[in-house]
Amino acid sequence: MGRLFQLQEYCLRAMAHRDDMDGTEGRALSLQHISSLIFVISAQYPLISYVAYNRNDMEKVTACLSVVFTNMLTVIKISTFLANRKDFWEMIRRFRKMHEHSASHIPRYRERLDYVAEANKLASFLGRAYCLSCGLTGLYFMLGPIVKIGACRWHGTTYDKELPMPMKFPFNDLESPGYEVCFLYTVLVTVVVVAYASAVDGLFISFAINLRAHFQTLQSQIENWEFPSSKPDTQIRLKSIVEYHVLLLSLSRKLRSMYTPTVMGQFVITSLQVGVIIYQLVTNMDSVMDLLLYASFFGSIMLQLFIYCYGGEIIKAESLQVDTAVRLSNWHLASPKSRTSLSLIILQSQKEVLIRAGFFVASLANFVGICRTALSLITLIKSIE
């Protein structure tokens, strides 16, 4: 198995970030670190200009708004990472250390290693799949104008140049060299958006899946322990279990704190994106190319939301299952002192760990609710037409 969080680390390194909090990363933000944020923010001007210029054309306005919202969400994710970059790297190092500790204590921690190894295979797969999805969506936007130009030249017909994204610059962006400059600018913005989305979102689902694996390991250790009160290492092992549980709860709360702005932005902006993209899908049923474009875009933003809802759901479910594990164990064989410690674990486990931001809770129930809203919008728009 490869290094944990390897793909996400590559994406962050591409954006000039390093796991070196004692060096440059630990000091104040440099121009290198904030350049990507400024670069993405700068894309809002041509996007909003396009909306203002075509304000009387609802189809063009909604097409641009979906990109505007995506760009806004990326700004939130970049800002979140820059504000909490130290915590992000600490979480990465912590999970890597926990995995290495499990691997170095075989067979004692064989069960823990098995849970974590399987979890990291799943996290790696989802991270690659998500990165591929974002990359292909961005590539589709970039290649669209090139393919159209090539097709028109092949058939000997004229073609009006258009940029990959709906943008309006304060100069002639449809003639050389302005067109080439704007095209390159759009490509670079897309690369930054894809890189940060793959890193920040990929780290969240990887952290969540690792937490689930460690919660499952804790449950297994508790359920399978015979509580031999006569052995001298009973209290030592019980202390280890309690500390393990406290660590997992601490990491869960830290994850929630780190991602609060992102979760809020994800729910609010995705809800807005659903509206404009559904409108585009319904009104472009006759164009196969446009239908494929907006369908892939819709799938990409819903996948982003699903990552947070699924991650929040599994953390909530597994944190509550620790209580059940204690009740299913041979706790009646434990000494009175050990039972006191087990009761503390039960008390801590009865309060679910929620990944939330305000009144938005990252859960599968809320994800299904947004999907139902999307279906209702399709029906509404078609009935109006």
Coordinates of C-alpha atoms in Angstrom, one line a residue, residues 133-305:
S133 CA -13.9 13.3 -11.9
C134 CA -12.8 16.9 -11.3
G135 CA -10.0 16.7 -13.8
L136 CA -12.2 15.3 -16.5
T137 CA -14.8 17.9 -16.0
G138 CA -12.2 20.7 -16.2
L139 CA -10.7 19.0 -19.3
Y140 CA -14.0 18.8 -20.9
F141 CA -14.5 22.6 -20.5
M142 CA -10.9 23.2 -21.9
L143 CA -11.2 20.9 -24.9
G144 CA -14.7 22.1 -25.9
P145 CA -13.6 25.2 -27.9
I146 CA -10.5 23.4 -29.3
V147 CA -12.6 20.5 -30.6
K148 CA -15.2 23.0 -32.1
I149 CA -12.4 25.0 -33.9
G150 CA -10.9 21.8 -35.2
A151 CA -14.2 20.5 -36.5
C152 CA -15.0 23.8 -38.2
R153 CA -11.7 23.9 -39.9
W154 CA -12.1 20.3 -41.0
H155 CA -15.4 21.1 -42.6
G156 CA -14.2 24.4 -44.0
T157 CA -16.8 26.5 -42.1
T158 CA -16.4 29.6 -40.0
Y159 CA -16.4 29.5 -36.3
D160 CA -16.7 32.2 -33.7
K161 CA -14.1 31.8 -31.0
E162 CA -15.3 31.3 -27.5
L163 CA -13.4 30.8 -24.2
P164 CA -13.6 27.6 -22.2
M165 CA -15.5 29.3 -19.4
P166 CA -18.2 32.0 -19.8
M167 CA -16.0 35.1 -19.1
K168 CA -16.0 38.7 -20.3
F169 CA -12.7 40.6 -20.1
P170 CA -12.3 44.4 -20.3
F171 CA -10.5 44.0 -23.7
N172 CA -11.1 42.1 -26.9
D173 CA -10.8 38.5 -25.7
L174 CA -11.9 36.9 -29.0
E175 CA -9.0 38.1 -31.2
S176 CA -5.3 37.3 -31.0
P177 CA -3.4 37.7 -28.9
G178 CA -6.1 38.5 -26.3
Y179 CA -7.9 35.2 -27.0
E180 CA -4.7 33.1 -26.4
V181 CA -3.9 35.0 -23.2
C182 CA -7.4 34.6 -21.8
F183 CA -7.5 30.9 -22.8
L184 CA -4.2 30.3 -20.9
Y185 CA -5.5 32.2 -17.9
T186 CA -8.6 30.1 -17.8
V187 CA -6.6 26.9 -18.0
L188 CA -4.4 27.9 -15.1
V189 CA -7.4 28.9 -13.0
T190 CA -9.0 25.5 -13.7
V191 CA -5.8 23.7 -12.7
V192 CA -5.7 25.5 -9.3
V193 CA -9.4 24.8 -8.7
V194 CA -9.0 21.1 -9.5
A195 CA -5.8 20.8 -7.4
Y196 CA -7.3 22.4 -4.3
A197 CA -10.6 20.5 -4.6
S198 CA -8.8 17.2 -4.9
A199 CA -6.6 18.0 -1.9
V200 CA -9.1 19.5 0.5
D201 CA -12.0 17.3 -0.3
G202 CA -9.8 14.2 -0.7
L203 CA -8.3 14.8 2.7
F204 CA -11.7 15.1 4.4
I205 CA -13.0 11.8 3.1
S206 CA -9.6 10.1 3.9
F207 CA -9.6 11.5 7.4
A208 CA -13.2 10.4 7.9
I209 CA -12.6 6.8 6.6
N210 CA -9.5 6.5 8.8
L211 CA -11.4 7.6 11.8
R212 CA -14.1 5.0 11.0
A213 CA -11.4 2.3 10.8
H214 CA -10.0 3.3 14.2
F215 CA -13.4 3.5 15.8
Q216 CA -14.1 0.0 14.5
T217 CA -10.8 -1.2 15.8
L218 CA -11.6 0.2 19.3
Q219 CA -15.0 -1.5 19.2
S220 CA -13.4 -4.9 18.3
Q221 CA -10.8 -4.5 21.1
I222 CA -13.5 -3.9 23.7
E223 CA -15.9 -6.6 22.5
N224 CA -13.1 -9.3 22.3
W225 CA -11.5 -8.5 25.7
E226 CA -12.1 -11.0 28.4
F227 CA -11.3 -8.6 31.2
P228 CA -9.1 -11.0 33.3
S229 CA -9.1 -9.1 36.6
S230 CA -6.2 -11.2 37.9
K231 CA -3.7 -10.1 35.3
P232 CA -1.4 -7.2 36.3
D233 CA -1.6 -5.6 32.8
T234 CA -5.4 -5.2 32.9
Q235 CA -5.4 -1.6 34.1
I236 CA -2.6 -0.8 31.7
R237 CA -4.6 -2.1 28.7
L238 CA -7.8 -0.4 29.9
K239 CA -6.0 2.9 30.2
S240 CA -4.7 2.4 26.7
I241 CA -8.3 1.8 25.4
V242 CA -9.6 4.9 27.2
E243 CA -6.8 7.0 25.8
Y244 CA -7.4 5.6 22.3
H245 CA -11.1 6.6 22.6
V246 CA -10.3 10.1 23.8
L247 CA -7.8 10.5 21.0
L248 CA -10.4 9.5 18.4
L249 CA -13.0 11.9 19.8
S250 CA -10.4 14.7 19.8
L251 CA -9.5 14.0 16.2
S252 CA -13.1 14.0 15.2
R253 CA -13.8 17.3 16.9
K254 CA -10.6 18.8 15.3
L255 CA -11.8 17.6 11.9
R256 CA -15.2 19.3 12.5
S257 CA -13.5 22.5 13.5
M258 CA -11.1 22.6 10.5
Y259 CA -13.9 22.0 8.0
T260 CA -16.7 24.1 9.4
P261 CA -16.4 26.9 6.8
T262 CA -16.1 24.4 4.0
V263 CA -19.2 22.4 5.1
M264 CA -21.2 25.6 5.3
G265 CA -20.1 26.7 1.9
Q266 CA -20.6 23.3 0.4
F267 CA -24.2 23.1 1.5
V268 CA -25.2 26.7 0.6
I269 CA -23.4 26.9 -2.7
T270 CA -24.3 23.4 -3.8
S271 CA -28.0 24.2 -3.2
L272 CA -27.6 27.3 -5.5
Q273 CA -25.7 25.3 -8.1
V274 CA -28.3 22.6 -8.2
G275 CA -30.9 25.2 -9.2
V276 CA -28.9 26.8 -12.1
I277 CA -27.6 23.5 -13.4
I278 CA -31.0 21.8 -13.4
Y279 CA -32.2 24.8 -15.4
Q280 CA -29.4 24.2 -17.9
L281 CA -30.1 20.5 -18.1
V282 CA -33.8 21.0 -18.8
T283 CA -33.4 23.8 -21.3
N284 CA -30.6 22.0 -23.3
M285 CA -32.2 18.6 -23.8
D286 CA -31.9 19.0 -27.6
S287 CA -28.1 19.5 -27.5
V288 CA -26.2 16.4 -26.8
M289 CA -22.9 18.2 -26.2
D290 CA -24.4 20.7 -23.8
L291 CA -26.4 18.0 -22.0
L292 CA -23.2 15.9 -21.5
L293 CA -21.4 19.0 -20.2
Y294 CA -23.9 20.0 -17.6
A295 CA -24.7 16.4 -16.6
S296 CA -21.0 15.8 -15.9
F297 CA -20.8 19.1 -14.0
F298 CA -23.9 18.2 -12.0
G299 CA -22.4 14.9 -11.1
S300 CA -19.2 16.5 -10.1
I301 CA -20.8 19.0 -7.6
M302 CA -23.0 16.3 -6.2
L303 CA -20.0 14.1 -5.7
Q304 CA -18.4 16.9 -3.7
L305 CA -21.4 17.1 -1.5

